[in-house]
mmCIF file of C-alpha atoms and ligand atoms in Angstrom:
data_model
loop_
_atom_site.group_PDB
_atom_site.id
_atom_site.type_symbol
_atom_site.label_atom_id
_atom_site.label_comp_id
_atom_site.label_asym_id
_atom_site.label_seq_id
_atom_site.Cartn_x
_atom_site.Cartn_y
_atom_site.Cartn_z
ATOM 1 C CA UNK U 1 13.007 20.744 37.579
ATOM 2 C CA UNK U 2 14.384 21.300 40.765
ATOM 3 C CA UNK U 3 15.497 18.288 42.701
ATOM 4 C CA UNK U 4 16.378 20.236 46.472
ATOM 5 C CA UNK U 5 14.417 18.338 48.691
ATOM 6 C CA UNK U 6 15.077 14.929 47.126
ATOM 7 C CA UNK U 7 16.760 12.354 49.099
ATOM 8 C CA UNK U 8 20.264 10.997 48.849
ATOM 9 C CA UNK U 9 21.237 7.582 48.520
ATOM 10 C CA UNK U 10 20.503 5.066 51.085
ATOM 11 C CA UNK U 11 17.764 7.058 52.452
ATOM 12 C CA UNK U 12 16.654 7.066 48.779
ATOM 13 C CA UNK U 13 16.250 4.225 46.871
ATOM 14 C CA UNK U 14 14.261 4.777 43.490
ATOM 15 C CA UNK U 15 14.221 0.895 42.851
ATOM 16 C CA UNK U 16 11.479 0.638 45.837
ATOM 17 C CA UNK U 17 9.032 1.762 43.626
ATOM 18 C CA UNK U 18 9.990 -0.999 41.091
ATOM 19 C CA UNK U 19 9.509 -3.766 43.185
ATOM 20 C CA UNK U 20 6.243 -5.008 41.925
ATOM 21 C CA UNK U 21 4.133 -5.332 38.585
ATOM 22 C CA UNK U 22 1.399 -3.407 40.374
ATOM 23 C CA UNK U 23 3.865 -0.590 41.502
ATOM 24 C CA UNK U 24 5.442 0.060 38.611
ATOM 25 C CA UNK U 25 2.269 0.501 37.127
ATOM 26 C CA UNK U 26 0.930 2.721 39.739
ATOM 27 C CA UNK U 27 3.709 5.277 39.315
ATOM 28 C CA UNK U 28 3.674 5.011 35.696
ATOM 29 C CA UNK U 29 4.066 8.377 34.114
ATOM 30 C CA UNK U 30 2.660 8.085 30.455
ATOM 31 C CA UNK U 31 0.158 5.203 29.302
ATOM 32 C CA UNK U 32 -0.950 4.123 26.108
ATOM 33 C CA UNK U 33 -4.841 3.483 25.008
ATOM 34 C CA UNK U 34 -6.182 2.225 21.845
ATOM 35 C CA UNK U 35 -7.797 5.271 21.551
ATOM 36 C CA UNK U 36 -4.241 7.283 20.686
ATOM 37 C CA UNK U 37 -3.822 4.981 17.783
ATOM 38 C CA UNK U 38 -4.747 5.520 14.065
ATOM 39 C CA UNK U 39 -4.449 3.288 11.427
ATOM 40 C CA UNK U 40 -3.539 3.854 8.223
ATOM 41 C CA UNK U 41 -5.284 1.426 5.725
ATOM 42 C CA UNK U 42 -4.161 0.630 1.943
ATOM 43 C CA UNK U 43 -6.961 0.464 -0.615
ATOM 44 C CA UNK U 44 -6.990 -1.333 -4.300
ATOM 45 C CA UNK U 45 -8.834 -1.996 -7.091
ATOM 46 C CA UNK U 46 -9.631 -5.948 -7.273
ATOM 47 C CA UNK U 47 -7.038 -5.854 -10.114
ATOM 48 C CA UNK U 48 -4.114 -4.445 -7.764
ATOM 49 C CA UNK U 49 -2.240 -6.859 -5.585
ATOM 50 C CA UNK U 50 -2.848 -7.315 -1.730
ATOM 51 C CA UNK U 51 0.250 -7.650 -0.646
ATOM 52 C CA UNK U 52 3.057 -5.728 0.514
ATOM 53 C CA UNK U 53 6.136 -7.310 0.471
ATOM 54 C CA UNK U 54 7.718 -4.537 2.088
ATOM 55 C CA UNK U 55 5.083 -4.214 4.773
ATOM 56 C CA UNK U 56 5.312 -7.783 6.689
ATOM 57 C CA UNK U 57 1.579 -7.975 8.534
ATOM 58 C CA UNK U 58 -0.391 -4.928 5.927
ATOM 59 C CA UNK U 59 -2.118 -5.722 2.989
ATOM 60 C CA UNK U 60 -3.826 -3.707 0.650
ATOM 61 C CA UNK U 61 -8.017 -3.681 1.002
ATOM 62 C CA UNK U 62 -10.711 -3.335 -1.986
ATOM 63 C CA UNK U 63 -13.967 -2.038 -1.440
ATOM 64 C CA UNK U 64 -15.671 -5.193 -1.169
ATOM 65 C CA UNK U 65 -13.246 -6.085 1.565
ATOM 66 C CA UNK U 66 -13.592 -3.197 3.697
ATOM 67 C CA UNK U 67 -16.365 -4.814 6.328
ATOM 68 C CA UNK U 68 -13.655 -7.034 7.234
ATOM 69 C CA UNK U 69 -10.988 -4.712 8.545
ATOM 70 C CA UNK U 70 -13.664 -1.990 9.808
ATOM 71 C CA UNK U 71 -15.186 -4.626 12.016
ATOM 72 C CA UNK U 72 -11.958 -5.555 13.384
ATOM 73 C CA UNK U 73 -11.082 -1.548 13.466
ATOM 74 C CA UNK U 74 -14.057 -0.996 15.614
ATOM 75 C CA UNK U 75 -14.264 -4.559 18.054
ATOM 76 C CA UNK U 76 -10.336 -2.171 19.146
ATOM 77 C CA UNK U 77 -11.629 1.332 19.827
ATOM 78 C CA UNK U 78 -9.461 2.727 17.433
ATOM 79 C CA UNK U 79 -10.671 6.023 16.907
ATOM 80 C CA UNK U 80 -10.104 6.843 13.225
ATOM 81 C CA UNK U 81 -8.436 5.440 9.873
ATOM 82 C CA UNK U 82 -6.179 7.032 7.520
ATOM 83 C CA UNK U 83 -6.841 5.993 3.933
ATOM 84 C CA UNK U 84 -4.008 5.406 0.812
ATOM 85 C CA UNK U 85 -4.513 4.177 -2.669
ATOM 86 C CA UNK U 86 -2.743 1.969 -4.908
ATOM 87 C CA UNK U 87 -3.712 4.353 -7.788
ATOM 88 C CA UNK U 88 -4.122 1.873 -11.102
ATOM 89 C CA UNK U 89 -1.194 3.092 -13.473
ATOM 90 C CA UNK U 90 -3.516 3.998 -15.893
ATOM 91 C CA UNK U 91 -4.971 6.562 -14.448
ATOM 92 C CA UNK U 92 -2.261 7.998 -13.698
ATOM 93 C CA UNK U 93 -1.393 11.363 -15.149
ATOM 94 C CA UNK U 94 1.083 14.192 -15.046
ATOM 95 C CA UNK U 95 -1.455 16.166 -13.436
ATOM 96 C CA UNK U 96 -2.725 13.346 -11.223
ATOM 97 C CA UNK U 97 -6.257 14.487 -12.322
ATOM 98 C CA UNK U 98 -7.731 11.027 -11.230
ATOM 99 C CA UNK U 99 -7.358 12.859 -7.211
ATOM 100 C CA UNK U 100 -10.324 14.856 -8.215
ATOM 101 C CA UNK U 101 -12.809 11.994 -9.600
ATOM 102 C CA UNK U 102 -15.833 11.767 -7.163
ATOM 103 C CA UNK U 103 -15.315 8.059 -7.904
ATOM 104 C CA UNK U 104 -11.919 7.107 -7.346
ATOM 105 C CA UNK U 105 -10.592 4.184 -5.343
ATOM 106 C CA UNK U 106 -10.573 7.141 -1.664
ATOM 107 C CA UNK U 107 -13.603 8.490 -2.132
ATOM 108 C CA UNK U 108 -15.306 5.250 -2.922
ATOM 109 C CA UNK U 109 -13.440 3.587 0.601
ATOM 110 C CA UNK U 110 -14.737 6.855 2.340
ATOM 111 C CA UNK U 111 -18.354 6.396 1.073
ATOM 112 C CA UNK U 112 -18.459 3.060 2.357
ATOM 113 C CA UNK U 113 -16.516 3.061 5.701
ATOM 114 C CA UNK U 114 -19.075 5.900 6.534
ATOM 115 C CA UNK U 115 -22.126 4.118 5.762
ATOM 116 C CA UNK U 116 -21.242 1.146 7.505
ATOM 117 C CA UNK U 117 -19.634 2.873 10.384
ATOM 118 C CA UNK U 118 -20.161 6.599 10.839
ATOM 119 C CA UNK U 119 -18.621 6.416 14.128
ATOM 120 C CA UNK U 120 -15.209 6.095 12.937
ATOM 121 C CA UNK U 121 -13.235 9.026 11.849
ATOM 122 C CA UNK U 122 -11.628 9.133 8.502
ATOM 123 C CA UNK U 123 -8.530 11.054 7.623
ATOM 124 C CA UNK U 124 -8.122 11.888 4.102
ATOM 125 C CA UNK U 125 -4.821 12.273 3.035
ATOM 126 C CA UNK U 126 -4.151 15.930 0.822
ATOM 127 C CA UNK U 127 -1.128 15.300 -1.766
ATOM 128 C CA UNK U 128 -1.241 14.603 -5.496
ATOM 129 C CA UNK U 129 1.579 11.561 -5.630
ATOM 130 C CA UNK U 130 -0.227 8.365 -5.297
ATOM 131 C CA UNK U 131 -2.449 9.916 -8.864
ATOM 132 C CA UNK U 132 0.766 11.355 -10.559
ATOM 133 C CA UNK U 133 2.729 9.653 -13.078
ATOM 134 C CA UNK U 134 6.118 11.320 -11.170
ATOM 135 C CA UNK U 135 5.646 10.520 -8.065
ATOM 136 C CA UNK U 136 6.012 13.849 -6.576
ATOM 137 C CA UNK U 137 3.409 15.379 -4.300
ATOM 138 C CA UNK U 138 1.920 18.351 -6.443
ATOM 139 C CA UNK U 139 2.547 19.953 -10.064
ATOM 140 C CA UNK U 140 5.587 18.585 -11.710
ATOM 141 C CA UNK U 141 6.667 21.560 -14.514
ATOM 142 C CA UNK U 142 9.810 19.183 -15.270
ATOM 143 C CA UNK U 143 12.426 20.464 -13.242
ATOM 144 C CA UNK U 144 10.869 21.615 -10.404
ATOM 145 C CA UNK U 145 7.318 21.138 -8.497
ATOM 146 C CA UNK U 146 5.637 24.260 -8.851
ATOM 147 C CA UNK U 147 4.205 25.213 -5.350
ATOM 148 C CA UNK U 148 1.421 28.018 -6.268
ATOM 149 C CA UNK U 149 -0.062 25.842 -8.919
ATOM 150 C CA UNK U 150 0.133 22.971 -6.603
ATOM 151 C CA UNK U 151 -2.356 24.899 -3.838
ATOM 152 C CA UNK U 152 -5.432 24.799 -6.403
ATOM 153 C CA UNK U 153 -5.043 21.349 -7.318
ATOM 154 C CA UNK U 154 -4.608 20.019 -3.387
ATOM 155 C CA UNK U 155 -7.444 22.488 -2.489
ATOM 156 C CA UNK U 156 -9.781 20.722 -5.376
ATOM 157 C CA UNK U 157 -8.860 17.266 -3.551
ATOM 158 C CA UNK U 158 -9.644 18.069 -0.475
ATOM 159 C CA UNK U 159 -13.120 19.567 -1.253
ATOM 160 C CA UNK U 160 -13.708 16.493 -3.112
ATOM 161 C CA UNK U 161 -12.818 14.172 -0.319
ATOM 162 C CA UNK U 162 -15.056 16.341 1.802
ATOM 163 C CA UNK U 163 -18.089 16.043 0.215
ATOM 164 C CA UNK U 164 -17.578 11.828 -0.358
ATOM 165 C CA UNK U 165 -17.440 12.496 3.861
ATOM 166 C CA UNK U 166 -13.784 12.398 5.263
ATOM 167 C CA UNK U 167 -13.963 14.240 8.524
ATOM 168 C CA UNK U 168 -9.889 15.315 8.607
ATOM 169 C CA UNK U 169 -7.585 16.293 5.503
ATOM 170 C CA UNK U 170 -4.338 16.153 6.121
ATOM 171 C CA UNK U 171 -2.463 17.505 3.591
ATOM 172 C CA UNK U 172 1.096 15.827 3.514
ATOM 173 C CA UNK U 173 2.615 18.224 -0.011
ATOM 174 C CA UNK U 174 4.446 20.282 2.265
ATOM 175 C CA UNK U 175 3.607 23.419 -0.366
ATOM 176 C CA UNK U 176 3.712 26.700 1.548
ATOM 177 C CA UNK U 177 0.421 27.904 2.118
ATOM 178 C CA UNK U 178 -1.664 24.931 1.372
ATOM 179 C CA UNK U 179 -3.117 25.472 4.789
ATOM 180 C CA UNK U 180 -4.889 28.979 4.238
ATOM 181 C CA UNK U 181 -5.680 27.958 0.667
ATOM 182 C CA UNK U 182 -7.385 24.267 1.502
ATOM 183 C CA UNK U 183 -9.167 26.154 4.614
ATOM 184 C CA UNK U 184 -10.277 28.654 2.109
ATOM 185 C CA UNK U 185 -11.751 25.565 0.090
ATOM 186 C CA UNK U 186 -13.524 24.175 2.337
ATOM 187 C CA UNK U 187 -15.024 27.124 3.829
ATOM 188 C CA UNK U 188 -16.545 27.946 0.262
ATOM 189 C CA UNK U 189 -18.067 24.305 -0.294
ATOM 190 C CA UNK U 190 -19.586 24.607 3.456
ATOM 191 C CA UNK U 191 -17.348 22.645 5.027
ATOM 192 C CA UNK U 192 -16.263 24.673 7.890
ATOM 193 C CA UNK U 193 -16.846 21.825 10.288
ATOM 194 C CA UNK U 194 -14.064 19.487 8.839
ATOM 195 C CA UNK U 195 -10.742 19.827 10.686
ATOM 196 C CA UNK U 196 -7.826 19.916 9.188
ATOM 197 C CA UNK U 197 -4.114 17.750 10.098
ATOM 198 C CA UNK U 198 -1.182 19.253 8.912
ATOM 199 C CA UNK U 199 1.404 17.232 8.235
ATOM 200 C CA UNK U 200 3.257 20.577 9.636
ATOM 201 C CA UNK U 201 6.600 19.270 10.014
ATOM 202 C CA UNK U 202 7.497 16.385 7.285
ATOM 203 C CA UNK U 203 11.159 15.579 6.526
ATOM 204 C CA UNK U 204 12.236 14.266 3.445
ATOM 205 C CA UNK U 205 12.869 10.906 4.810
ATOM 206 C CA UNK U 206 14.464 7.450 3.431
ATOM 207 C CA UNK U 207 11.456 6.000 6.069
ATOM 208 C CA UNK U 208 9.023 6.354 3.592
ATOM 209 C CA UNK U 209 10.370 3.795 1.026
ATOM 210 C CA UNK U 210 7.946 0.862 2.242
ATOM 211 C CA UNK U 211 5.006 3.205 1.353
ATOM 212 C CA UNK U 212 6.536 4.333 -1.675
ATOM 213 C CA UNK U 213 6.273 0.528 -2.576
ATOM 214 C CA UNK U 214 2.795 -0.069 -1.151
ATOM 215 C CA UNK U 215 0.986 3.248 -3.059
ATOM 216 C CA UNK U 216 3.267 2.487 -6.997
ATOM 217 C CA UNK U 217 5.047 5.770 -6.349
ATOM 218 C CA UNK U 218 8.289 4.206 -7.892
ATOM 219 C CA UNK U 219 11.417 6.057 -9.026
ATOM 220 C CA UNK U 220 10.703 10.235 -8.631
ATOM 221 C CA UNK U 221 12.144 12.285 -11.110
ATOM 222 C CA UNK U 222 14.780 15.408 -9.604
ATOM 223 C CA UNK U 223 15.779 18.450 -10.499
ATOM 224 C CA UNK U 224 17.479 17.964 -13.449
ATOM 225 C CA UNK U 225 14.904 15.334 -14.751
ATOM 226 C CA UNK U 226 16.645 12.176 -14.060
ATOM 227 C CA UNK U 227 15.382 9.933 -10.944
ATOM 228 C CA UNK U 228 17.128 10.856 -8.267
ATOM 229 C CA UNK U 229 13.855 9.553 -5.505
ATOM 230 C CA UNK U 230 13.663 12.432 -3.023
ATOM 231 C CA UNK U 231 11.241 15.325 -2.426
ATOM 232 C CA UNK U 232 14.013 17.710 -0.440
ATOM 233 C CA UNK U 233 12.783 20.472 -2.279
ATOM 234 C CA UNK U 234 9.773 20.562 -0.217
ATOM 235 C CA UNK U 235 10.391 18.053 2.265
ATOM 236 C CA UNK U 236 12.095 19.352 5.484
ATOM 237 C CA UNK U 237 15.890 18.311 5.959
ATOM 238 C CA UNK U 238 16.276 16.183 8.663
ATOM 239 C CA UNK U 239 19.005 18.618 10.336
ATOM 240 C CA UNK U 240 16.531 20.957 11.157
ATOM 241 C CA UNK U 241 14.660 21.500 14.476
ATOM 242 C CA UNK U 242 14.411 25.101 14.593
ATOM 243 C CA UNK U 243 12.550 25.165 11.257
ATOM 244 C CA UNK U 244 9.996 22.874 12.268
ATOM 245 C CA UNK U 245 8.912 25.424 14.884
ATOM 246 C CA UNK U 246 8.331 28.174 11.991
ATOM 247 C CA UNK U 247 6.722 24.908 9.642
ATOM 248 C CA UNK U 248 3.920 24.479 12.642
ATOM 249 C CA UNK U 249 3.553 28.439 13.326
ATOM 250 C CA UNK U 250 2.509 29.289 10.325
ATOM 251 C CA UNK U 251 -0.052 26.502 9.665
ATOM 252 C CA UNK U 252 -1.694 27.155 13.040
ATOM 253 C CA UNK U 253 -2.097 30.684 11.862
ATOM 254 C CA UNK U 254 -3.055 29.478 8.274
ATOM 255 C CA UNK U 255 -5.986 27.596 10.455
ATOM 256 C CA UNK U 256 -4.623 23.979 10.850
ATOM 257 C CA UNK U 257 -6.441 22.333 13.915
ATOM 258 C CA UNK U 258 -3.642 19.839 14.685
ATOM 259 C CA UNK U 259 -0.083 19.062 13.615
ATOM 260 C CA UNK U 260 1.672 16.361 12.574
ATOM 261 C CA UNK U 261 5.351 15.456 13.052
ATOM 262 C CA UNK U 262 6.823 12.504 10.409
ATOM 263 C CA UNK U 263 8.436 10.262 10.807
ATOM 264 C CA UNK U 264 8.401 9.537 14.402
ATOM 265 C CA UNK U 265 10.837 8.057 16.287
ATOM 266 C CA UNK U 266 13.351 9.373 14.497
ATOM 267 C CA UNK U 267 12.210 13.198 15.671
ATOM 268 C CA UNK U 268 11.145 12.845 19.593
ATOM 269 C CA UNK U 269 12.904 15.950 19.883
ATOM 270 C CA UNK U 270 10.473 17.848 17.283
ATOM 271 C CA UNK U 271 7.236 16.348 19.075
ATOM 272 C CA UNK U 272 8.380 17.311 22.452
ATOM 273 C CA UNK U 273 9.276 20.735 21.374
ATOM 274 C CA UNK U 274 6.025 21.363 19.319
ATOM 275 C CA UNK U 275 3.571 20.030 21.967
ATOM 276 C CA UNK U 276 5.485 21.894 24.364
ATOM 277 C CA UNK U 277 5.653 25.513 22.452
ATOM 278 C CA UNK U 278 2.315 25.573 20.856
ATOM 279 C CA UNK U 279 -0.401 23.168 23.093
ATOM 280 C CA UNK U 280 -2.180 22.185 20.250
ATOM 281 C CA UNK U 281 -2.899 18.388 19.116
ATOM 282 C CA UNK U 282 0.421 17.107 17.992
ATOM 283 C CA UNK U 283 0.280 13.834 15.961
ATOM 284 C CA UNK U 284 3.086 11.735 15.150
ATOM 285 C CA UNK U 285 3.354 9.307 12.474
ATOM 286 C CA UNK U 286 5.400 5.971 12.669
ATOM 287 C CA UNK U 287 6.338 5.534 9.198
ATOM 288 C CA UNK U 288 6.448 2.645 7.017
ATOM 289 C CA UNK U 289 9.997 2.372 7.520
ATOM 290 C CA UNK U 290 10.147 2.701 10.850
ATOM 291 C CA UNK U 291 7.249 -0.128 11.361
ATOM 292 C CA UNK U 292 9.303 -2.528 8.569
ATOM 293 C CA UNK U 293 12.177 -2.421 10.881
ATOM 294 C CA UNK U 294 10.994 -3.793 13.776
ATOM 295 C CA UNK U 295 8.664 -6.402 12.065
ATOM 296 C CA UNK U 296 11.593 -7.547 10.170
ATOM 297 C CA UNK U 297 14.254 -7.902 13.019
ATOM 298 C CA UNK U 298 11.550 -9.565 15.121
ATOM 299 C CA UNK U 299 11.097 -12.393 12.349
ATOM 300 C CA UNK U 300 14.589 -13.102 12.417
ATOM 301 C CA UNK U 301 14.175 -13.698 16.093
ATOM 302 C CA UNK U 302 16.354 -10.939 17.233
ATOM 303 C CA UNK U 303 13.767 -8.789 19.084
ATOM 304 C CA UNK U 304 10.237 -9.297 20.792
ATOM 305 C CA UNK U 305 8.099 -7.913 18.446
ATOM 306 C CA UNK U 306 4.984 -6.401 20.804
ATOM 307 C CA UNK U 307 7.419 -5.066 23.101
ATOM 308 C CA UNK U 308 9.625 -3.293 21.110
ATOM 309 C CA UNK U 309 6.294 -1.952 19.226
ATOM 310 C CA UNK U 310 4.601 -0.974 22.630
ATOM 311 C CA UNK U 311 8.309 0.584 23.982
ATOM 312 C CA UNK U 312 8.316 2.624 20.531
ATOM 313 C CA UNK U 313 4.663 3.921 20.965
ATOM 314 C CA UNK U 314 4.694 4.796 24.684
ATOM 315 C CA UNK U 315 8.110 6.705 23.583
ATOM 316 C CA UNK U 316 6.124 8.787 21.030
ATOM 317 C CA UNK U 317 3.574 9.185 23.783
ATOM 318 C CA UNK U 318 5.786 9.859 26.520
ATOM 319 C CA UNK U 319 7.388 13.239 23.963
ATOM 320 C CA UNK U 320 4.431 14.637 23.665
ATOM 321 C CA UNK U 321 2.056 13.010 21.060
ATOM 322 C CA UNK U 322 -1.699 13.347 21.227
ATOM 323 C CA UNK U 323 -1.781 10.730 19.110
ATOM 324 C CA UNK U 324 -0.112 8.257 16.808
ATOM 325 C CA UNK U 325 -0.665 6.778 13.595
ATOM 326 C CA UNK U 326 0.885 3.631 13.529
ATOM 327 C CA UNK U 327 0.580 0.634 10.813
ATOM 328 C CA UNK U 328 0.307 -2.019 14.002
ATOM 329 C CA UNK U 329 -2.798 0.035 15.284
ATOM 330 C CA UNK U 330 -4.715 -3.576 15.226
ATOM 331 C CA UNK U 331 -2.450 -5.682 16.961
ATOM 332 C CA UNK U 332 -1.212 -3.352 19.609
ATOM 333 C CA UNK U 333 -4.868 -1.915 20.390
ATOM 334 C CA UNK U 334 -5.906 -5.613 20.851
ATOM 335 C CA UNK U 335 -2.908 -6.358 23.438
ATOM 336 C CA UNK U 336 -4.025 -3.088 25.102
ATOM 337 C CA UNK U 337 -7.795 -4.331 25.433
ATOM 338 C CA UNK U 338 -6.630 -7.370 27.058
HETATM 339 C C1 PBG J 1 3.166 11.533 0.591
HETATM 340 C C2 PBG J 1 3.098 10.641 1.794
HETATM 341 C C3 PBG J 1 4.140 9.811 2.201
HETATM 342 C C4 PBG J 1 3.702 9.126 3.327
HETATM 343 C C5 PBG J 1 2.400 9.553 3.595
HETATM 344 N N1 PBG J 1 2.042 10.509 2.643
HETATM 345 C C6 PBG J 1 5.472 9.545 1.614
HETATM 346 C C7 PBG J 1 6.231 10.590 0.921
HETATM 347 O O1 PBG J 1 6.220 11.759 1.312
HETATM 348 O O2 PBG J 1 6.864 10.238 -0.073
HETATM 349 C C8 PBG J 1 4.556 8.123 4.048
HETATM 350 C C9 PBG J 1 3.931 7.260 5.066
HETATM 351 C C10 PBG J 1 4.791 6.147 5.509
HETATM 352 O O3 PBG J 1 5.970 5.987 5.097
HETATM 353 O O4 PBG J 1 4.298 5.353 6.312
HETATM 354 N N2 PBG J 1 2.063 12.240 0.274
#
């Protein structure tokens, strides 16, 4: 930027334009709408619990209860949902097979969202760890997940989440190449109008462990067998900025229609540098841990809750995000509307 032909001090005085509520927002830069936000909902079996300990404020939804939440989701103008299960341990398997039953717990919650409100989007998540008995995100061969034989498995899932009518799949396995091979998949089941969200650039984060909690995905198994609880083997590490770059090239060219960047506030730096290299939709995704945080300081009384929520949004906003999945979607769209 060049600042020649900016004035000096007392000529200049940048706190004039922060005189007044209505000034400040006049020269406000970045805003935030309900329609940037995208919440992610937890479904369950009426056996599974509702709560989330970990998760002050989310609860997990059956199918019965769905009306509830959609009405709410729609009275906001939130755009779309993204949908989780809390998997029933039993049918859980080494091969998480129960990802590609037309009748699980997602495709049942997609079925239904879309018949009672096919206005909403739905975002189907694409990774094999809330149906595995490991925990990890695609084929588990005991030592090591197994990347190739991970990209017909993810592809299956997200043809099958397709055709029960999600209208995004976002694959969050971090495999290489899931990209090309779930595009592939569609294409050949006629879906060629369903967009995909890649969870491009995903670092193995210690964010995550509230979901981890809310979806069963206990203790995961490492290399060497024993639980050890991280995915860094296909997870980005969090050092890395420059790698990112090369994560979201080579999904756009594998056909990804927007990119995701997760966790968020942790990695302003990676959405700013994405949405400003490549111009395409750039998502970010305030974690579970990164929500838990704030909800848990602010019930000890130490911060204001909606503000530090709303400063943490417009932050994502202000780096670059398109838009922002975010576990307060409700509350905050509903302070926006007002
Ligand atoms: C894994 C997945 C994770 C999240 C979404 N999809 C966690 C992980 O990679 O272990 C985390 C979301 C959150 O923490 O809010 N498929």
């Amino acid at each position: 930027m060049n600042f020649h032909g900016h004035g000096q001090f007392p000529n200049t005085r940048l706190r004039r334009l922060r005189t007044h509520p209505w000034l400040r927002e006049m020269v406000q830069e970045t805003r935030l709408h309900p329609s940037d936000l995208i919440l992610p909902l937890f479904i369950r079996t009426p056996e599974g619990p509702a709560e989330i300990p970990s998760m002050p404020g989310v609860r997990r939804w059956t199918i019965e209860e769905l009306p509830q939440i959609i009405e709410q989701i729609l009275a906001v103008h939130i755009p779309a949902v993204g949908l989780f299960p809390l998997t029933p341990q039993a049918l859980k398997t080494p091969d998480g097979k129960e990802a590609f039953n037309p009748e699980n717990l997602i495709c049942q919650a997609i079925r239904t969202i879309k018949e009672m409100a096919p206005q909403l989007g739905i975002i189907a998540d694409v990774a094999l760890d809330p149906y595995t008995t490991h925990g990890h995100d695609g084929v588990w061969n005991g030592t090591y997940v197994d990347n190739d034989l991970s990209l017909d498995l993810l592809s299956k899932q997200a043809v099958i989440q397709a055709e029960a009518g999600a209208d995004i799949l976002a694959p969050s396995d971090m495999m290489d190449g899931r990209i090309a091979a779930i595009r592939q998949a569609l294409d050949g089941a006629n879906f060629e109008d369903r967009a995909i969200m890649s969870y491009a650039a995903k670092y193995a984060s210690f964010f995550y462990g509230p979901w981890r909690e809310a979806v069963g995905v206990a203790k995961l198994p490492g290399q060497d067998g024993r639980p050890v609880g991280d995915k860094k083997t296909y997870q980005m590490n969090p050092a890395n900025a420059e790698e990112a770059l090369r994560e979201v090239a080579l999904d756009l060219q594998e056909g990804a229609d927007m990119v995701m960047i997760k966790p968020g506030l942790p990695y302003l730096d990676i959405i700013s540098r994405v949405h400003q290299t490549f111009l395409v939709p750039t998502f970010a995704f305030q974690v579970s841990g990164e929500y838990s945080m704030i909800k848990v300081a602010a019930a000890q009384g130490w911060m204001n809750e909606q503000a530090v929520m709303e400063e943490t949004l417009i932050s994502l906003k202000r780096a670059g995000a398109t838009g922002i999945f975010t576990y307060a979607a409700l509350e905050v769209a509903r302070q926006l509307n007002k």
